[in-house]
mmCIF file of C-alpha atoms and ligand atoms in Angstrom:
data_model
loop_
_atom_site.group_PDB
_atom_site.id
_atom_site.type_symbol
_atom_site.label_atom_id
_atom_site.label_comp_id
_atom_site.label_asym_id
_atom_site.label_seq_id
_atom_site.Cartn_x
_atom_site.Cartn_y
_atom_site.Cartn_z
ATOM 1 C CA MET F 1 -6.208 34.725 48.804
ATOM 2 C CA LEU F 2 -7.894 33.423 51.914
ATOM 3 C CA ARG F 3 -11.449 34.612 52.462
ATOM 4 C CA GLN F 4 -13.128 34.278 55.833
ATOM 5 C CA VAL F 5 -16.580 32.648 55.718
ATOM 6 C CA ALA F 6 -17.198 32.089 59.435
ATOM 7 C CA GLU F 7 -15.407 32.462 62.745
ATOM 8 C CA ASP F 8 -12.164 30.450 62.427
ATOM 9 C CA VAL F 9 -13.022 29.274 58.898
ATOM 10 C CA TRP F 10 -11.512 30.514 55.614
ATOM 11 C CA ILE F 11 -11.676 29.344 52.027
ATOM 12 C CA HIS F 12 -9.170 29.510 49.189
ATOM 13 C CA GLU F 13 -10.694 29.252 45.719
ATOM 14 C CA SER F 14 -8.922 27.629 42.771
ATOM 15 C CA GLU F 15 -9.348 28.787 39.177
ATOM 16 C CA PHE F 16 -9.980 25.165 38.284
ATOM 17 C CA CYS F 17 -13.690 24.425 38.556
ATOM 18 C CA ARG F 18 -14.001 26.949 41.346
ATOM 19 C CA SER F 19 -12.618 24.377 43.788
ATOM 20 C CA ASN F 20 -12.772 25.482 47.407
ATOM 21 C CA ALA F 21 -10.070 24.606 49.902
ATOM 22 C CA VAL F 22 -11.187 25.070 53.503
ATOM 23 C CA VAL F 23 -8.954 26.208 56.362
ATOM 24 C CA VAL F 24 -10.122 25.811 59.964
ATOM 25 C CA GLN F 25 -8.266 27.481 62.807
ATOM 26 C CA GLY F 26 -7.360 25.151 65.666
ATOM 27 C CA ARG F 27 -5.388 25.649 68.849
ATOM 28 C CA ALA F 28 -1.929 24.882 67.477
ATOM 29 C CA GLY F 29 -2.462 25.288 63.748
ATOM 30 C CA VAL F 30 -4.996 24.729 61.006
ATOM 31 C CA LEU F 31 -6.973 21.881 59.504
ATOM 32 C CA LEU F 32 -6.859 21.984 55.703
ATOM 33 C CA VAL F 33 -9.638 20.306 53.715
ATOM 34 C CA ASP F 34 -9.157 19.563 49.976
ATOM 35 C CA PRO F 35 -6.175 21.938 49.549
ATOM 36 C CA GLY F 36 -6.625 22.877 45.900
ATOM 37 C CA VAL F 37 -5.474 22.047 42.431
ATOM 38 C CA GLN F 38 -2.734 24.018 40.677
ATOM 39 C CA ASP F 39 0.834 24.253 41.880
ATOM 40 C CA HIS F 40 0.886 28.057 42.104
ATOM 41 C CA GLU F 41 -2.404 28.085 44.007
ATOM 42 C CA LEU F 42 -1.202 25.531 46.528
ATOM 43 C CA ALA F 43 2.052 27.463 46.932
ATOM 44 C CA CYS F 44 0.040 30.664 47.418
ATOM 45 C CA LEU F 45 -2.057 29.002 50.096
ATOM 46 C CA ALA F 46 1.070 27.688 51.820
ATOM 47 C CA ASP F 47 2.571 31.209 51.745
ATOM 48 C CA ASP F 48 -0.620 32.796 53.054
ATOM 49 C CA LEU F 49 -0.676 30.351 55.936
ATOM 50 C CA SER F 50 2.973 30.678 56.854
ATOM 51 C CA GLY F 51 2.699 34.463 56.502
ATOM 52 C CA ALA F 52 -0.084 34.334 59.070
ATOM 53 C CA GLY F 53 2.130 32.267 61.357
ATOM 54 C CA GLN F 54 0.053 29.155 60.832
ATOM 55 C CA THR F 55 1.100 25.568 60.334
ATOM 56 C CA VAL F 56 -1.091 22.858 58.910
ATOM 57 C CA VAL F 57 -1.594 20.328 61.703
ATOM 58 C CA ALA F 58 -4.040 18.075 59.835
ATOM 59 C CA GLY F 59 -5.418 17.609 56.355
ATOM 60 C CA PHE F 60 -8.614 15.980 55.147
ATOM 61 C CA SER F 61 -9.714 14.783 51.717
ATOM 62 C CA THR F 62 -13.469 14.600 51.249
ATOM 63 C CA HIS F 63 -13.343 11.908 48.567
ATOM 64 C CA PRO F 64 -11.053 9.880 46.328
ATOM 65 C CA HIS F 65 -11.020 12.063 43.195
ATOM 66 C CA TRP F 66 -7.744 13.595 42.051
ATOM 67 C CA ASP F 67 -8.788 17.212 42.529
ATOM 68 C CA HIS F 68 -9.389 16.533 46.231
ATOM 69 C CA LEU F 69 -6.235 14.489 46.864
ATOM 70 C CA LEU F 70 -3.484 16.986 46.062
ATOM 71 C CA TRP F 71 -0.886 18.483 48.373
ATOM 72 C CA HIS F 72 2.171 20.712 48.260
ATOM 73 C CA ALA F 73 5.485 20.386 50.075
ATOM 74 C CA GLY F 74 5.031 23.922 51.413
ATOM 75 C CA LEU F 75 2.002 22.759 53.360
ATOM 76 C CA GLY F 76 4.213 20.505 55.489
ATOM 77 C CA ALA F 77 3.915 16.888 56.486
ATOM 78 C CA ALA F 78 0.804 16.787 58.680
ATOM 79 C CA PRO F 79 -1.333 13.640 58.588
ATOM 80 C CA ARG F 80 -3.879 13.819 55.781
ATOM 81 C CA TYR F 81 -7.040 12.027 56.777
ATOM 82 C CA ALA F 82 -9.919 10.500 54.844
ATOM 83 C CA THR F 83 -12.616 7.965 55.617
ATOM 84 C CA ALA F 84 -11.461 4.339 55.657
ATOM 85 C CA ARG F 85 -13.382 3.679 52.480
ATOM 86 C CA CYS F 86 -11.954 6.708 50.717
ATOM 87 C CA ALA F 87 -8.411 5.714 51.702
ATOM 88 C CA ALA F 88 -8.993 2.118 50.596
ATOM 89 C CA THR F 89 -10.225 3.375 47.230
ATOM 90 C CA VAL F 90 -7.168 5.588 46.865
ATOM 91 C CA ARG F 91 -4.937 2.619 47.684
ATOM 92 C CA ALA F 92 -6.689 0.414 45.167
ATOM 93 C CA ARG F 93 -6.554 3.029 42.409
ATOM 94 C CA LEU F 94 -3.291 4.814 43.041
ATOM 95 C CA SER F 95 -0.751 2.532 44.686
ATOM 96 C CA ASP F 96 0.750 0.976 41.554
ATOM 97 C CA ALA F 97 3.693 2.405 39.636
ATOM 98 C CA GLY F 98 1.572 3.622 36.715
ATOM 99 C CA ALA F 99 -0.918 5.552 38.816
ATOM 100 C CA GLN F 100 0.538 9.038 38.409
ATOM 101 C CA ALA F 101 0.737 8.675 34.638
ATOM 102 C CA ARG F 102 -2.870 7.485 34.573
ATOM 103 C CA VAL F 103 -4.048 10.474 36.581
ATOM 104 C CA ALA F 104 -1.910 12.825 34.469
ATOM 105 C CA ALA F 105 -3.759 11.553 31.389
ATOM 106 C CA LEU F 106 -7.091 12.460 33.015
ATOM 107 C CA LEU F 107 -6.163 16.061 33.732
ATOM 108 C CA PRO F 108 -7.664 18.862 31.671
ATOM 109 C CA PRO F 109 -4.965 19.695 29.089
ATOM 110 C CA ASP F 110 -4.903 23.410 29.894
ATOM 111 C CA ILE F 111 -3.740 22.815 33.471
ATOM 112 C CA ALA F 112 -2.095 19.379 33.192
ATOM 113 C CA ASP F 113 1.443 20.694 33.620
ATOM 114 C CA ARG F 114 0.437 22.782 36.620
ATOM 115 C CA VAL F 115 -1.032 20.017 38.804
ATOM 116 C CA PRO F 116 1.564 18.617 41.205
ATOM 117 C CA LEU F 117 1.020 14.871 41.430
ATOM 118 C CA ASP F 118 4.053 13.899 43.523
ATOM 119 C CA LEU F 119 2.131 13.979 46.827
ATOM 120 C CA LEU F 120 -1.178 12.826 45.347
ATOM 121 C CA GLY F 121 -3.360 10.660 47.547
ATOM 122 C CA ARG F 122 -1.108 10.161 50.570
ATOM 123 C CA VAL F 123 -4.084 9.927 52.877
ATOM 124 C CA THR F 124 -4.510 8.002 56.098
ATOM 125 C CA GLY F 125 -7.827 6.242 56.514
ATOM 126 C CA LEU F 126 -9.571 6.890 59.811
ATOM 127 C CA PRO F 127 -11.041 3.771 61.437
ATOM 128 C CA ALA F 128 -14.425 2.927 59.921
ATOM 129 C CA GLY F 129 -17.203 4.701 61.767
ATOM 130 C CA THR F 130 -15.014 7.578 63.000
ATOM 131 C CA THR F 131 -17.343 10.517 63.560
ATOM 132 C CA ARG F 132 -14.870 13.321 64.280
ATOM 133 C CA VAL F 133 -11.689 14.529 62.664
ATOM 134 C CA PRO F 134 -8.946 13.830 65.231
ATOM 135 C CA TRP F 135 -7.370 17.214 65.827
ATOM 136 C CA ASP F 136 -7.069 19.977 68.407
ATOM 137 C CA GLY F 137 -9.609 22.532 67.222
ATOM 138 C CA PRO F 138 -13.344 23.098 66.776
ATOM 139 C CA ARG F 139 -15.227 19.806 66.612
ATOM 140 C CA VAL F 140 -15.491 18.619 63.021
ATOM 141 C CA ARG F 141 -18.108 15.947 62.470
ATOM 142 C CA ILE F 142 -17.632 13.467 59.629
ATOM 143 C CA VAL F 143 -20.817 12.699 57.712
ATOM 144 C CA GLU F 144 -19.934 9.751 55.501
ATOM 145 C CA HIS F 145 -22.154 8.574 52.664
ATOM 146 C CA GLN F 146 -21.874 6.822 49.303
ATOM 147 C CA ALA F 147 -22.944 9.538 46.882
ATOM 148 C CA HIS F 148 -20.566 10.796 44.148
ATOM 149 C CA ALA F 149 -17.570 8.660 45.218
ATOM 150 C CA PRO F 150 -16.769 5.799 47.601
ATOM 151 C CA GLY F 151 -16.299 6.944 51.181
ATOM 152 C CA HIS F 152 -17.307 10.535 50.412
ATOM 153 C CA ALA F 153 -17.517 12.641 53.567
ATOM 154 C CA ALA F 154 -19.125 15.959 54.269
ATOM 155 C CA LEU F 155 -17.765 17.762 57.317
ATOM 156 C CA VAL F 156 -19.752 19.780 59.809
ATOM 157 C CA ILE F 157 -17.776 22.302 61.849
ATOM 158 C CA GLU F 158 -20.423 22.233 64.511
ATOM 159 C CA GLU F 159 -19.470 25.132 66.758
ATOM 160 C CA ARG F 160 -19.043 27.391 63.728
ATOM 161 C CA GLY F 161 -22.182 26.284 61.867
ATOM 162 C CA VAL F 162 -20.307 25.398 58.686
ATOM 163 C CA LEU F 163 -21.088 22.508 56.335
ATOM 164 C CA VAL F 164 -18.215 21.501 54.056
ATOM 165 C CA ALA F 165 -20.142 19.539 51.466
ATOM 166 C CA GLY F 166 -17.428 18.055 49.237
ATOM 167 C CA ASP F 167 -18.758 17.487 45.738
ATOM 168 C CA MET F 168 -22.405 17.974 46.613
ATOM 169 C CA LEU F 169 -24.757 20.957 46.945
ATOM 170 C CA SER F 170 -22.959 22.993 44.284
ATOM 171 C CA ASP F 171 -24.566 25.910 42.497
ATOM 172 C CA VAL F 172 -22.560 25.197 39.314
ATOM 173 C CA LEU F 173 -22.308 21.394 39.122
ATOM 174 C CA VAL F 174 -25.276 19.060 39.002
ATOM 175 C CA PRO F 175 -25.132 15.954 41.199
ATOM 176 C CA MET F 176 -22.614 13.583 39.684
ATOM 177 C CA LEU F 177 -23.518 10.043 40.598
ATOM 178 C CA ASP F 178 -21.012 7.303 41.282
ATOM 179 C CA LEU F 179 -22.077 5.132 38.384
ATOM 180 C CA ASN F 180 -19.211 2.670 38.775
ATOM 181 C CA GLY F 181 -18.975 2.186 42.492
ATOM 182 C CA THR F 182 -22.395 1.157 43.747
ATOM 183 C CA ASP F 183 -25.366 -1.031 42.821
ATOM 184 C CA ASP F 184 -27.890 1.741 43.265
ATOM 185 C CA PRO F 185 -26.249 5.119 42.654
ATOM 186 C CA VAL F 186 -29.575 6.944 42.560
ATOM 187 C CA GLU F 187 -30.727 5.692 45.946
ATOM 188 C CA ASP F 188 -27.254 6.227 47.416
ATOM 189 C CA TYR F 189 -27.375 9.832 46.274
ATOM 190 C CA LEU F 190 -30.852 10.383 47.683
ATOM 191 C CA ALA F 191 -29.796 8.786 50.972
ATOM 192 C CA ALA F 192 -26.815 11.152 51.171
ATOM 193 C CA LEU F 193 -29.086 14.156 50.596
ATOM 194 C CA ARG F 194 -31.306 12.946 53.449
ATOM 195 C CA LEU F 195 -28.235 12.628 55.636
ATOM 196 C CA LEU F 196 -27.173 16.195 54.825
ATOM 197 C CA GLU F 197 -30.715 17.382 55.451
ATOM 198 C CA GLY F 198 -30.466 15.821 58.893
ATOM 199 C CA VAL F 199 -27.404 17.890 59.810
ATOM 200 C CA ALA F 200 -28.450 21.049 57.997
ATOM 201 C CA GLY F 201 -30.526 22.546 60.795
ATOM 202 C CA ASP F 202 -27.639 24.191 62.593
ATOM 203 C CA VAL F 203 -25.726 25.211 59.502
ATOM 204 C CA GLY F 204 -25.318 28.890 58.621
ATOM 205 C CA VAL F 205 -22.612 28.570 55.968
ATOM 206 C CA LEU F 206 -22.375 26.006 53.190
ATOM 207 C CA VAL F 207 -19.062 25.453 51.392
ATOM 208 C CA PRO F 208 -19.361 23.226 48.321
ATOM 209 C CA GLY F 209 -16.301 21.551 46.809
ATOM 210 C CA HIS F 210 -16.902 23.634 43.666
ATOM 211 C CA GLY F 211 -18.858 26.872 43.322
ATOM 212 C CA SER F 212 -20.314 29.543 45.551
ATOM 213 C CA VAL F 213 -20.442 29.569 49.305
ATOM 214 C CA GLY F 214 -24.048 29.779 50.495
ATOM 215 C CA GLY F 215 -25.822 31.042 53.582
ATOM 216 C CA ALA F 216 -28.365 29.235 55.745
ATOM 217 C CA ASP F 217 -31.140 29.583 53.159
ATOM 218 C CA GLN F 218 -28.980 27.925 50.511
ATOM 219 C CA VAL F 219 -28.717 24.640 52.406
ATOM 220 C CA PRO F 220 -32.340 23.526 52.017
ATOM 221 C CA ALA F 221 -32.566 25.199 48.599
ATOM 222 C CA ARG F 222 -29.605 23.290 47.212
ATOM 223 C CA ILE F 223 -30.689 20.021 48.819
ATOM 224 C CA ASP F 224 -34.110 20.408 47.185
ATOM 225 C CA ARG F 225 -32.603 21.302 43.816
ATOM 226 C CA ASP F 226 -30.183 18.365 43.877
ATOM 227 C CA ARG F 227 -32.969 15.995 44.899
ATOM 228 C CA ALA F 228 -35.190 17.261 42.085
ATOM 229 C CA TYR F 229 -32.314 16.739 39.656
ATOM 230 C CA VAL F 230 -31.702 13.164 40.839
ATOM 231 C CA HIS F 231 -35.428 12.388 40.654
ATOM 232 C CA ALA F 232 -35.553 13.692 37.081
ATOM 233 C CA LEU F 233 -32.479 11.658 36.183
ATOM 234 C CA ARG F 234 -34.022 8.544 37.718
ATOM 235 C CA ASP F 235 -37.348 9.056 35.981
ATOM 236 C CA GLY F 236 -35.878 10.007 32.616
ATOM 237 C CA HIS F 237 -37.378 13.488 32.665
ATOM 238 C CA ASP F 238 -35.872 16.768 31.596
ATOM 239 C CA PRO F 239 -34.461 18.126 34.876
ATOM 240 C CA ARG F 240 -35.127 21.792 33.989
ATOM 241 C CA ASP F 241 -32.138 22.619 36.116
ATOM 242 C CA PRO F 242 -30.555 26.090 35.958
ATOM 243 C CA ARG F 243 -27.077 24.533 36.002
ATOM 244 C CA ILE F 244 -27.567 22.986 32.565
ATOM 245 C CA GLY F 245 -28.739 24.448 29.282
ATOM 246 C CA PRO F 246 -28.771 28.140 28.369
ATOM 247 C CA SER F 247 -28.912 29.313 31.987
ATOM 248 C CA ALA F 248 -25.596 27.635 32.897
ATOM 249 C CA GLU F 249 -22.890 30.083 33.903
ATOM 250 C CA PRO F 250 -20.486 31.033 31.097
ATOM 251 C CA GLY F 251 -17.706 28.448 30.934
ATOM 252 C CA TRP F 252 -19.879 25.785 32.563
ATOM 253 C CA GLU F 253 -21.752 24.620 29.462
ATOM 254 C CA TRP F 254 -19.992 21.227 29.756
ATOM 255 C CA VAL F 255 -22.154 20.406 32.768
ATOM 256 C CA GLY F 256 -24.897 19.729 30.223
ATOM 257 C CA ASP F 257 -22.675 17.021 28.713
ATOM 258 C CA VAL F 258 -22.180 15.539 32.170
ATOM 259 C CA HIS F 259 -25.935 15.379 32.497
ATOM 260 C CA ASP F 260 -26.431 13.769 29.084
ATOM 261 C CA GLY F 261 -23.764 11.176 29.879
ATOM 262 C CA GLN F 262 -25.335 10.282 33.195
ATOM 263 C CA ALA F 263 -28.804 10.051 31.694
ATOM 264 C CA GLN F 264 -27.527 7.675 29.008
ATOM 265 C CA ARG F 265 -25.582 5.508 31.418
ATOM 266 C CA LEU F 266 -28.544 5.213 33.785
ATOM 267 C CA ALA F 267 -30.879 4.313 30.954
ATOM 268 C CA GLY F 268 -28.372 1.652 29.906
ATOM 269 C CA ARG F 269 -28.192 0.271 33.430
ATOM 270 C CA GLY F 270 -31.952 0.006 33.520
ATOM 271 C CA ARG F 271 -31.862 -2.127 30.401
ATOM 272 C CA ASP F 272 -29.031 -4.264 31.740
ATOM 273 C CA THR F 273 -30.902 -5.160 34.879
ATOM 274 C CA GLY F 274 -34.276 -5.575 33.212
ATOM 275 C CA THR F 275 -35.834 -2.738 35.211
ATOM 276 C CA PRO F 276 -37.921 -0.166 33.402
ATOM 277 C CA SER F 277 -36.142 2.904 32.189
ATOM 278 C CA ALA F 278 -37.188 5.916 30.241
HETATM 279 ZN ZN1 ZN D 1 -14.276 17.755 42.710
#
């Protein structure tokens, strides 16, 4: 079911990891950001849109992870955009014959047979430095950074005061650093948070890639919480973060394992490079 979160902006939530698809009303149809995950959910979204007389005129994937790269035939054949770096990463990871089988092996077993991979990752990279999604609708600013995944983009629907954060600023997931893609994942993450802070002033609605939609007060609160988490991770301290440990929401206890894994990997990196680590 589509739920309106601002003028001309709706979300469609997946059962998988509370993934949020975002629909933005334009003049001749809608922009669809990170459509969703399971086949029946994507089909439901396609039906909701066609039932409302809407066609998808453009798509956008916030970053090159499988759960943000899916599509469904019922959504039509509009161009699906991504940053140049995101699209290049998708090409590098997914253009060989074995790619779909590799992704299939990564899927959580309980939903693996319900994730349609046939249209996975067919994104078009926008020229490097593109600052707006090219479409006929409310201006959508692209805020590209290197946290979480290569070429990750947040989107700001400026005239509607909506920040589509991709896999950042979640109330259920801690920051997940891109530990493979960059030399300094901690600093890249902090830089991305500063970038989001810079655009946050005019934002009244925050839509994370996974989790709850937040109001204006949630933008600085979540930026501060994510920054505190990344600082704790960097410094080897206990993050005391409500998203991990006993206060995690039921069903989200695994986020604690994500944290432990990141802490171990970062400590290992510190040793590898001879820099101090906790
Ligand atoms: Zn995700």
